[in-house]
């Protein structure tokens, strides 16, 4: 297939495809799917070998957000019966982080709901980072606290944070239909602030919210242009009690095509399968590892993932290996530019990434393995009212509870 030969050649060189080529990946047929995965897999192995980076989420503050992101179970007016609690104490967060690191995670993602942190909140996160790094200085810390004000990124950097997550989520053109309480430009500004302070930029998207192929390509090219070092690809978990509860638009095949498109556009960037992995890829999760080089271990912010041991077994069974704490995630040329404060390697124009955790990860769910698949006409019919509460398990363990974390 000429398209895949072209995309593979470009990806192996680290070159960017055209918009038309990216759109063509999303338009491939099921007959072509394994060829698409194989082509993206060659690019993945060129830059990341067979390593899988594990990331672990700690939800520092859950629910009760004043913002109205439609995909988010923690949004203003959400009827989702999620855990709601205010800031974890540093030792509580460190305990949760330790569980993830013991399970194999090299990065801990500290997430808090809300529009953005106060300076007092930055103090809390500073103390939490110290508690985690005192126990294990090798742990990477990514903060995800919403929109940043002036000097807050610098304070997080000084506290020892390695990265900041803030997702763009969707295209600029459709952003206003998803959230009204802040803008796409606000998100771009926060990623630029984080990047300007020397934090590694983590910013991604959510697929499955009713967007077009053009929207998906737009947001991935925007992330590339902004210089995200890590691109979390979320598949919407239509959480009951949120406006998008009936948006079951994804199939495993569609998810694989989206991951492949992201890999071809961002060949040497960490591509992470984020929230919705279990719900939408289901038994096809191992094929996703041939494209992405990073996943979350265990549970998400407000929903449960598959058992942490099942994540580890899947990686091993598929012939991959967990990336060690001493191994660099990014190829050397990207690490060098990141260290120089230019993570996109274009000499400028880097910026925004990240969305706020709830989407990226907080809306994640888990699969009831005995349940019928979602994202299909059969599933939609089975849903009846369009809801699939059988597939989305609200998190009831780990941070904010008395029960041990899933790691
Ligand atoms: S994504 Fe973040 S800002 Fe948006 S509603 Fe959820 S917690 Fe609030």
GROMACS .gro file of N, CA and C in nm, residues 18-161:
model
  432
   18UNK      N    1   0.167   1.456   0.553
   18UNK     CA    2   0.076   1.565   0.518
   18UNK      C    3  -0.058   1.543   0.588
   19UNK      N    4  -0.138   1.647   0.593
   19UNK     CA    5  -0.274   1.634   0.648
   19UNK      C    6  -0.353   1.528   0.573
   20UNK      N    7  -0.336   1.526   0.440
   20UNK     CA    8  -0.412   1.430   0.358
   20UNK      C    9  -0.371   1.287   0.393
   21UNK      N   10  -0.243   1.266   0.415
   21UNK     CA   11  -0.198   1.131   0.453
   21UNK      C   12  -0.253   1.092   0.590
   22UNK      N   13  -0.256   1.187   0.684
   22UNK     CA   14  -0.310   1.158   0.817
   22UNK      C   15  -0.459   1.123   0.807
   23UNK      N   16  -0.531   1.199   0.725
   23UNK     CA   17  -0.674   1.170   0.707
   23UNK      C   18  -0.693   1.033   0.641
   24UNK      N   19  -0.603   0.998   0.551
   24UNK     CA   20  -0.617   0.869   0.481
   24UNK      C   21  -0.600   0.751   0.577
   25UNK      N   22  -0.519   0.769   0.682
   25UNK     CA   23  -0.505   0.661   0.781
   25UNK      C   24  -0.640   0.635   0.849
   26UNK      N   25  -0.709   0.743   0.882
   26UNK     CA   26  -0.839   0.729   0.949
   26UNK      C   27  -0.944   0.669   0.855
   27UNK      N   28  -0.920   0.676   0.725
   27UNK     CA   29  -1.018   0.626   0.626
   27UNK      C   30  -0.987   0.484   0.580
   28UNK      N   31  -0.885   0.421   0.633
   28UNK     CA   32  -0.852   0.285   0.590
   28UNK      C   33  -0.963   0.187   0.631
   29UNK      N   34  -0.966   0.075   0.563
   29UNK     CA   35  -1.071  -0.024   0.589
   29UNK      C   36  -1.025  -0.127   0.692
   30UNK      N   37  -1.120  -0.207   0.738
   30UNK     CA   38  -1.084  -0.314   0.832
   30UNK      C   39  -0.990  -0.415   0.766
   31UNK      N   40  -1.005  -0.436   0.635
   31UNK     CA   41  -0.914  -0.528   0.566
   31UNK      C   42  -0.769  -0.479   0.572
   32UNK      N   43  -0.752  -0.350   0.583
   32UNK     CA   44  -0.617  -0.290   0.585
   32UNK      C   45  -0.562  -0.270   0.726
   33UNK      N   46  -0.645  -0.301   0.827
   33UNK     CA   47  -0.610  -0.258   0.963
   33UNK      C   48  -0.477  -0.316   1.013
   34UNK      N   49  -0.456  -0.445   0.992
   34UNK     CA   50  -0.331  -0.503   1.043
   34UNK      C   51  -0.209  -0.446   0.972
   35UNK      N   52  -0.225  -0.410   0.844
   35UNK     CA   53  -0.114  -0.344   0.774
   35UNK      C   54  -0.086  -0.206   0.835
   36UNK      N   55  -0.192  -0.137   0.872
   36UNK     CA   56  -0.176  -0.006   0.936
   36UNK      C   57  -0.102  -0.021   1.069
   37UNK      N   58  -0.145  -0.119   1.149
   37UNK     CA   59  -0.081  -0.143   1.279
   37UNK      C   60   0.066  -0.180   1.259
   38UNK      N   61   0.093  -0.266   1.161
   38UNK     CA   62   0.231  -0.309   1.137
   38UNK      C   63   0.319  -0.191   1.095
   39UNK      N   64   0.265  -0.103   1.011
   39UNK     CA   65   0.343   0.013   0.966
   39UNK      C   66   0.371   0.107   1.083
   40UNK      N   67   0.268   0.135   1.162
   40UNK     CA   68   0.288   0.221   1.280
   40UNK      C   69   0.383   0.154   1.380
   41UNK      N   70   0.374   0.020   1.386
   41UNK     CA   71   0.461  -0.055   1.476
   41UNK      C   72   0.608  -0.042   1.439
   42UNK      N   73   0.638  -0.036   1.310
   42UNK     CA   74   0.778  -0.018   1.267
   42UNK      C   75   0.830   0.117   1.314
   43UNK      N   76   0.745   0.219   1.304
   43UNK     CA   77   0.786   0.353   1.348
   43UNK      C   78   0.805   0.354   1.499
   44UNK      N   79   0.711   0.292   1.570
   44UNK     CA   80   0.720   0.286   1.716
   44UNK      C   81   0.851   0.220   1.759
   45UNK      N   82   0.885   0.107   1.697
   45UNK     CA   83   1.006   0.034   1.737
   45UNK      C   84   1.134   0.111   1.702
   46UNK      N   85   1.126   0.189   1.594
   46UNK     CA   86   1.243   0.270   1.557
   46UNK      C   87   1.284   0.364   1.670
   47UNK      N   88   1.185   0.425   1.735
   47UNK     CA   89   1.214   0.530   1.833
   47UNK      C   90   1.203   0.482   1.977
   48UNK      N   91   1.127   0.376   2.000
   48UNK     CA   92   1.100   0.335   2.139
   48UNK      C   93   1.123   0.186   2.164
   49UNK      N   94   1.174   0.117   2.065
   49UNK     CA   95   1.198  -0.026   2.083
   49UNK      C   96   1.071  -0.099   2.124
   50UNK      N   97   1.085  -0.191   2.219
   50UNK     CA   98   0.969  -0.265   2.268
   50UNK      C   99   0.935  -0.223   2.411
   51UNK      N  100   0.979  -0.103   2.447
   51UNK     CA  101   0.955  -0.055   2.583
   51UNK      C  102   0.813   0.001   2.598
   52UNK      N  103   0.755  -0.021   2.715
   52UNK     CA  104   0.627   0.040   2.750
   52UNK      C  105   0.646   0.118   2.880
   53UNK      N  106   0.623   0.248   2.873
   53UNK     CA  107   0.633   0.331   2.993
   53UNK      C  108   0.502   0.323   3.071
   54UNK      N  109   0.514   0.301   3.201
   54UNK     CA  110   0.396   0.297   3.287
   54UNK      C  111   0.385   0.425   3.367
   55UNK      N  112   0.265   0.479   3.370
   55UNK     CA  113   0.236   0.603   3.443
   55UNK      C  114   0.128   0.571   3.546
   56UNK      N  115   0.134   0.641   3.660
   56UNK     CA  116   0.038   0.610   3.765
   56UNK      C  117  -0.031   0.737   3.813
   57UNK      N  118  -0.163   0.733   3.815
   57UNK     CA  119  -0.243   0.850   3.851
   57UNK      C  120  -0.272   0.856   4.001
   58UNK      N  121  -0.253   0.973   4.058
   58UNK     CA  122  -0.298   0.998   4.195
   58UNK      C  123  -0.392   1.118   4.189
   59UNK      N  124  -0.517   1.096   4.221
   59UNK     CA  125  -0.615   1.204   4.217
   59UNK      C  126  -0.613   1.277   4.351
   60UNK      N  127  -0.547   1.393   4.353
   60UNK     CA  128  -0.526   1.466   4.477
   60UNK      C  129  -0.655   1.528   4.530
   61UNK      N  130  -0.746   1.559   4.440
   61UNK     CA  131  -0.870   1.632   4.478
   61UNK      C  132  -0.974   1.593   4.374
   62UNK      N  133  -1.084   1.537   4.418
   62UNK     CA  134  -1.176   1.473   4.324
   62UNK      C  135  -1.315   1.536   4.325
   63UNK      N  136  -1.362   1.572   4.206
   63UNK     CA  137  -1.500   1.620   4.191
   63UNK      C  138  -1.515   1.768   4.224
   64UNK      N  139  -1.643   1.815   4.217
   64UNK     CA  140  -1.679   1.950   4.260
   64UNK      C  141  -1.608   2.060   4.182
   65UNK      N  142  -1.584   2.037   4.054
   65UNK     CA  143  -1.515   2.136   3.973
   65UNK      C  144  -1.614   2.242   3.924
   66UNK      N  145  -1.576   2.368   3.920
   66UNK     CA  146  -1.666   2.473   3.870
   66UNK      C  147  -1.668   2.484   3.718
   67UNK      N  148  -1.581   2.411   3.650
   67UNK     CA  149  -1.576   2.416   3.503
   67UNK      C  150  -1.677   2.318   3.445
   68UNK      N  151  -1.709   2.334   3.316
   68UNK     CA  152  -1.819   2.253   3.260
   68UNK      C  153  -1.777   2.163   3.142
   69UNK      N  154  -1.656   2.111   3.146
   69UNK     CA  155  -1.609   2.022   3.038
   69UNK      C  156  -1.706   1.905   3.024
   70UNK      N  157  -1.766   1.892   2.907
   70UNK     CA  158  -1.879   1.799   2.889
   70UNK      C  159  -1.841   1.653   2.911
   71UNK      N  160  -1.716   1.619   2.886
   71UNK     CA  161  -1.670   1.481   2.895
   71UNK      C  162  -1.639   1.437   3.037
   72UNK      N  163  -1.639   1.530   3.132
   72UNK     CA  164  -1.574   1.506   3.261
   72UNK      C  165  -1.674   1.473   3.370
   73UNK      N  166  -1.647   1.366   3.443
   73UNK     CA  167  -1.734   1.323   3.552
   73UNK      C  168  -1.723   1.414   3.673
   74UNK      N  169  -1.624   1.504   3.673
   74UNK     CA  170  -1.604   1.593   3.787
   74UNK      C  171  -1.656   1.734   3.759
   75UNK      N  172  -1.723   1.751   3.647
   75UNK     CA  173  -1.764   1.884   3.601
   75UNK      C  174  -1.874   1.945   3.687
   76UNK      N  175  -1.893   2.073   3.667
   76UNK     CA  176  -2.006   2.143   3.727
   76UNK      C  177  -2.137   2.073   3.690
   77UNK      N  178  -2.215   2.038   3.789
   77UNK     CA  179  -2.346   1.976   3.763
   77UNK      C  180  -2.341   1.829   3.730
   78UNK      N  181  -2.224   1.767   3.737
   78UNK     CA  182  -2.215   1.624   3.708
   78UNK      C  183  -2.301   1.544   3.806
   79UNK      N  184  -2.375   1.449   3.749
   79UNK     CA  185  -2.457   1.360   3.834
   79UNK      C  186  -2.387   1.226   3.854
   80UNK      N  187  -2.266   1.215   3.801
   80UNK     CA  188  -2.191   1.090   3.816
   80UNK      C  189  -2.159   1.067   3.963
   81UNK      N  190  -2.179   0.944   4.008
   81UNK     CA  191  -2.162   0.915   4.151
   81UNK      C  192  -2.017   0.878   4.180
   82UNK      N  193  -1.929   0.973   4.154
   82UNK     CA  194  -1.786   0.951   4.173
   82UNK      C  195  -1.746   0.985   4.317
   83UNK      N  196  -1.625   0.945   4.354
   83UNK     CA  197  -1.570   0.989   4.482
   83UNK      C  198  -1.551   1.140   4.478
   84UNK      N  199  -1.587   1.205   4.587
   84UNK     CA  200  -1.564   1.350   4.598
   84UNK      C  201  -1.486   1.374   4.727
   85UNK      N  202  -1.372   1.436   4.715
   85UNK     CA  203  -1.293   1.469   4.834
   85UNK      C  204  -1.200   1.585   4.802
   86UNK      N  205  -1.159   1.654   4.909
   86UNK     CA  206  -1.066   1.765   4.888
   86UNK      C  207  -0.923   1.715   4.902
   87UNK      N  208  -0.827   1.806   4.906
   87UNK     CA  209  -0.687   1.771   4.889
   87UNK      C  210  -0.638   1.658   4.980
   88UNK      N  211  -0.576   1.558   4.919
   88UNK     CA  212  -0.506   1.457   4.999
   88UNK      C  213  -0.388   1.522   5.069
   89UNK      N  214  -0.355   1.472   5.187
   89UNK     CA  215  -0.234   1.517   5.254
   89UNK      C  216  -0.112   1.458   5.181
   90UNK      N  217   0.003   1.525   5.192
   90UNK     CA  218   0.122   1.476   5.121
   90UNK      C  219   0.155   1.329   5.151
   91UNK      N  220   0.141   1.288   5.275
   91UNK     CA  221   0.176   1.148   5.306
   91UNK      C  222   0.073   1.051   5.245
   92UNK      N  223  -0.053   1.095   5.237
   92UNK     CA  224  -0.154   1.009   5.173
   92UNK      C  225  -0.124   0.995   5.023
   93UNK      N  226  -0.090   1.105   4.961
   93UNK     CA  227  -0.058   1.100   4.818
   93UNK      C  228   0.069   1.017   4.795
   94UNK      N  229   0.166   1.033   4.883
   94UNK     CA  230   0.291   0.957   4.868
   94UNK      C  231   0.266   0.807   4.883
   95UNK      N  232   0.174   0.771   4.973
   95UNK     CA  233   0.141   0.628   4.988
   95UNK      C  234   0.081   0.573   4.859
   96UNK      N  235  -0.011   0.649   4.799
   96UNK     CA  236  -0.072   0.604   4.674
   96UNK      C  237   0.033   0.595   4.564
   97UNK      N  238   0.121   0.697   4.559
   97UNK     CA  239   0.225   0.697   4.456
   97UNK      C  240   0.317   0.575   4.472
   98UNK      N  241   0.347   0.542   4.596
   98UNK     CA  242   0.437   0.429   4.622
   98UNK      C  243   0.380   0.300   4.565
   99UNK      N  244   0.249   0.284   4.575
   99UNK     CA  245   0.186   0.163   4.522
   99UNK      C  246   0.207   0.154   4.371
  100UNK      N  247   0.191   0.266   4.303
  100UNK     CA  248   0.210   0.265   4.158
  100UNK      C  249   0.354   0.238   4.119
  101UNK      N  250   0.446   0.299   4.191
  101UNK     CA  251   0.588   0.280   4.159
  101UNK      C  252   0.628   0.135   4.187
  102UNK      N  253   0.576   0.080   4.294
  102UNK     CA  254   0.604  -0.061   4.325
  102UNK      C  255   0.552  -0.152   4.215
  103UNK      N  256   0.444  -0.110   4.149
  103UNK     CA  257   0.388  -0.190   4.041
  103UNK      C  258   0.462  -0.175   3.909
  104UNK      N  259   0.557  -0.081   3.903
  104UNK     CA  260   0.636  -0.066   3.781
  104UNK      C  261   0.627   0.070   3.715
  105UNK      N  262   0.549   0.161   3.774
  105UNK     CA  263   0.537   0.294   3.712
  105UNK      C  264   0.664   0.374   3.733
  106UNK      N  265   0.706   0.447   3.628
  106UNK     CA  266   0.821   0.536   3.645
  106UNK      C  267   0.777   0.681   3.656
  107UNK      N  268   0.653   0.710   3.618
  107UNK     CA  269   0.601   0.847   3.632
  107UNK      C  270   0.474   0.845   3.716
  108UNK      N  271   0.465   0.940   3.809
  108UNK     CA  272   0.344   0.959   3.889
  108UNK      C  273   0.280   1.090   3.844
  109UNK      N  274   0.150   1.085   3.816
  109UNK     CA  275   0.076   1.201   3.769
  109UNK      C  276  -0.012   1.253   3.882
  110UNK      N  277   0.019   1.370   3.931
  110UNK     CA  278  -0.056   1.429   4.043
  110UNK      C  279  -0.162   1.522   3.985
  111UNK      N  280  -0.288   1.486   4.003
  111UNK     CA  281  -0.398   1.555   3.936
  111UNK      C  282  -0.493   1.612   4.040
  112UNK      N  283  -0.543   1.731   4.013
  112UNK     CA  284  -0.646   1.790   4.100
  112UNK      C  285  -0.754   1.854   4.014
  113UNK      N  286  -0.878   1.832   4.052
  113UNK     CA  287  -0.989   1.895   3.980
  113UNK      C  288  -0.990   2.044   4.009
  114UNK      N  289  -1.052   2.119   3.921
  114UNK     CA  290  -1.064   2.263   3.943
  114UNK      C  291  -1.019   2.341   3.821
  115UNK      N  292  -1.055   2.469   3.819
  115UNK     CA  293  -1.015   2.553   3.705
  115UNK      C  294  -0.863   2.569   3.701
  116UNK      N  295  -0.805   2.585   3.818
  116UNK     CA  296  -0.661   2.601   3.826
  116UNK      C  297  -0.621   2.615   3.971
  117UNK      N  298  -0.493   2.601   4.000
  117UNK     CA  299  -0.450   2.603   4.141
  117UNK      C  300  -0.436   2.745   4.196
  118UNK      N  301  -0.461   2.760   4.326
  118UNK     CA  302  -0.423   2.882   4.397
  118UNK      C  303  -0.276   2.869   4.435
  119UNK      N  304  -0.219   2.978   4.482
  119UNK     CA  305  -0.080   2.969   4.526
  119UNK      C  306  -0.069   2.876   4.647
  120UNK      N  307  -0.173   2.870   4.729
  120UNK     CA  308  -0.173   2.776   4.842
  120UNK      C  309  -0.175   2.632   4.790
  121UNK      N  310  -0.248   2.610   4.681
  121UNK     CA  311  -0.249   2.476   4.622
  121UNK      C  312  -0.110   2.437   4.571
  122UNK      N  313  -0.040   2.533   4.515
  122UNK     CA  314   0.097   2.503   4.470
  122UNK      C  315   0.183   2.463   4.589
  123UNK      N  316   0.160   2.529   4.704
  123UNK     CA  317   0.234   2.489   4.826
  123UNK      C  318   0.204   2.343   4.860
  124UNK      N  319   0.073   2.306   4.852
  124UNK     CA  320   0.036   2.167   4.885
  124UNK      C  321   0.107   2.070   4.791
  125UNK      N  322   0.106   2.102   4.662
  125UNK     CA  323   0.167   2.011   4.565
  125UNK      C  324   0.319   2.006   4.584
  126UNK      N  325   0.377   2.119   4.620
  126UNK     CA  326   0.520   2.122   4.649
  126UNK      C  327   0.553   2.025   4.762
  127UNK      N  328   0.473   2.027   4.868
  127UNK     CA  329   0.496   1.935   4.980
  127UNK      C  330   0.476   1.790   4.936
  128UNK      N  331   0.381   1.769   4.848
  128UNK     CA  332   0.354   1.632   4.801
  128UNK      C  333   0.469   1.580   4.714
  129UNK      N  334   0.519   1.665   4.628
  129UNK     CA  335   0.633   1.625   4.544
  129UNK      C  336   0.752   1.589   4.634
  130UNK      N  337   0.775   1.670   4.737
  130UNK     CA  338   0.887   1.642   4.829
  130UNK      C  339   0.868   1.507   4.897
  131UNK      N  340   0.745   1.478   4.939
  131UNK     CA  341   0.720   1.351   5.008
  131UNK      C  342   0.746   1.233   4.914
  132UNK      N  343   0.710   1.247   4.788
  132UNK     CA  344   0.731   1.137   4.692
  132UNK      C  345   0.879   1.124   4.657
  133UNK      N  346   0.942   1.236   4.629
  133UNK     CA  347   1.083   1.230   4.586
  133UNK      C  348   1.178   1.198   4.702
  134UNK      N  349   1.139   1.232   4.825
  134UNK     CA  350   1.222   1.192   4.940
  134UNK      C  351   1.230   1.040   4.948
  135UNK      N  352   1.117   0.975   4.917
  135UNK     CA  353   1.114   0.829   4.924
  135UNK      C  354   1.185   0.767   4.804
  136UNK      N  355   1.175   0.830   4.687
  136UNK     CA  356   1.236   0.773   4.566
  136UNK      C  357   1.267   0.887   4.468
  137UNK      N  358   1.389   0.936   4.470
  137UNK     CA  359   1.424   1.052   4.386
  137UNK      C  360   1.413   1.023   4.237
  138UNK      N  361   1.410   0.897   4.197
  138UNK     CA  362   1.407   0.865   4.054
  138UNK      C  363   1.267   0.876   3.993
  139UNK      N  364   1.165   0.888   4.076
  139UNK     CA  365   1.028   0.893   4.023
  139UNK      C  366   1.008   1.023   3.946
  140UNK      N  367   0.956   1.012   3.826
  140UNK     CA  368   0.917   1.132   3.750
  140UNK      C  369   0.783   1.181   3.802
  141UNK      N  370   0.771   1.312   3.815
  141UNK     CA  371   0.645   1.371   3.861
  141UNK      C  372   0.588   1.459   3.750
  142UNK      N  373   0.463   1.434   3.717
  142UNK     CA  374   0.389   1.521   3.626
  142UNK      C  375   0.272   1.580   3.704
  143UNK      N  376   0.259   1.711   3.702
  143UNK     CA  377   0.147   1.776   3.770
  143UNK      C  378   0.039   1.809   3.667
  144UNK      N  379  -0.085   1.800   3.711
  144UNK     CA  380  -0.199   1.832   3.625
  144UNK      C  381  -0.302   1.902   3.712
  145UNK      N  382  -0.294   2.034   3.715
  145UNK     CA  383  -0.371   2.112   3.812
  145UNK      C  384  -0.463   2.213   3.747
  146UNK      N  385  -0.476   2.207   3.614
  146UNK     CA  386  -0.562   2.302   3.545
  146UNK      C  387  -0.485   2.421   3.493
  147UNK      N  388  -0.557   2.530   3.472
  147UNK     CA  389  -0.497   2.650   3.412
  147UNK      C  390  -0.400   2.716   3.510
  148UNK      N  391  -0.282   2.748   3.460
  148UNK     CA  392  -0.179   2.805   3.546
  148UNK      C  393  -0.176   2.956   3.537
  149UNK      N  394  -0.152   3.019   3.651
  149UNK     CA  395  -0.129   3.164   3.655
  149UNK      C  396   0.021   3.189   3.647
  150UNK      N  397   0.055   3.317   3.631
  150UNK     CA  398   0.197   3.353   3.618
  150UNK      C  399   0.277   3.301   3.736
  151UNK      N  400   0.392   3.249   3.705
  151UNK     CA  401   0.492   3.203   3.802
  151UNK      C  402   0.460   3.069   3.869
  152UNK      N  403   0.341   3.015   3.846
  152UNK     CA  404   0.310   2.886   3.910
  152UNK      C  405   0.390   2.772   3.847
  153UNK      N  406   0.409   2.776   3.715
  153UNK     CA  407   0.489   2.671   3.651
  153UNK      C  408   0.632   2.675   3.702
  154UNK      N  409   0.686   2.794   3.719
  154UNK     CA  410   0.823   2.806   3.771
  154UNK      C  411   0.831   2.747   3.912
  155UNK      N  412   0.727   2.771   3.992
  155UNK     CA  413   0.728   2.716   4.129
  155UNK      C  414   0.721   2.562   4.126
  156UNK      N  415   0.643   2.508   4.035
  156UNK     CA  416   0.636   2.362   4.025
  156UNK      C  417   0.769   2.305   3.980
  157UNK      N  418   0.832   2.371   3.886
  157UNK     CA  419   0.962   2.326   3.839
  157UNK      C  420   1.064   2.328   3.954
  158UNK      N  421   1.063   2.437   4.030
  158UNK     CA  422   1.156   2.449   4.143
  158UNK      C  423   1.128   2.342   4.249
  159UNK      N  424   1.001   2.301   4.259
  159UNK     CA  425   0.964   2.199   4.358
  159UNK      C  426   1.007   2.059   4.316
  160UNK      N  427   1.048   2.044   4.191
  160UNK     CA  428   1.093   1.912   4.147
  160UNK      C  429   1.003   1.845   4.047
  161UNK      N  430   0.897   1.912   4.003
  161UNK     CA  431   0.811   1.852   3.899
  161UNK      C  432   0.892   1.840   3.769
   0.00000   0.00000   0.00000
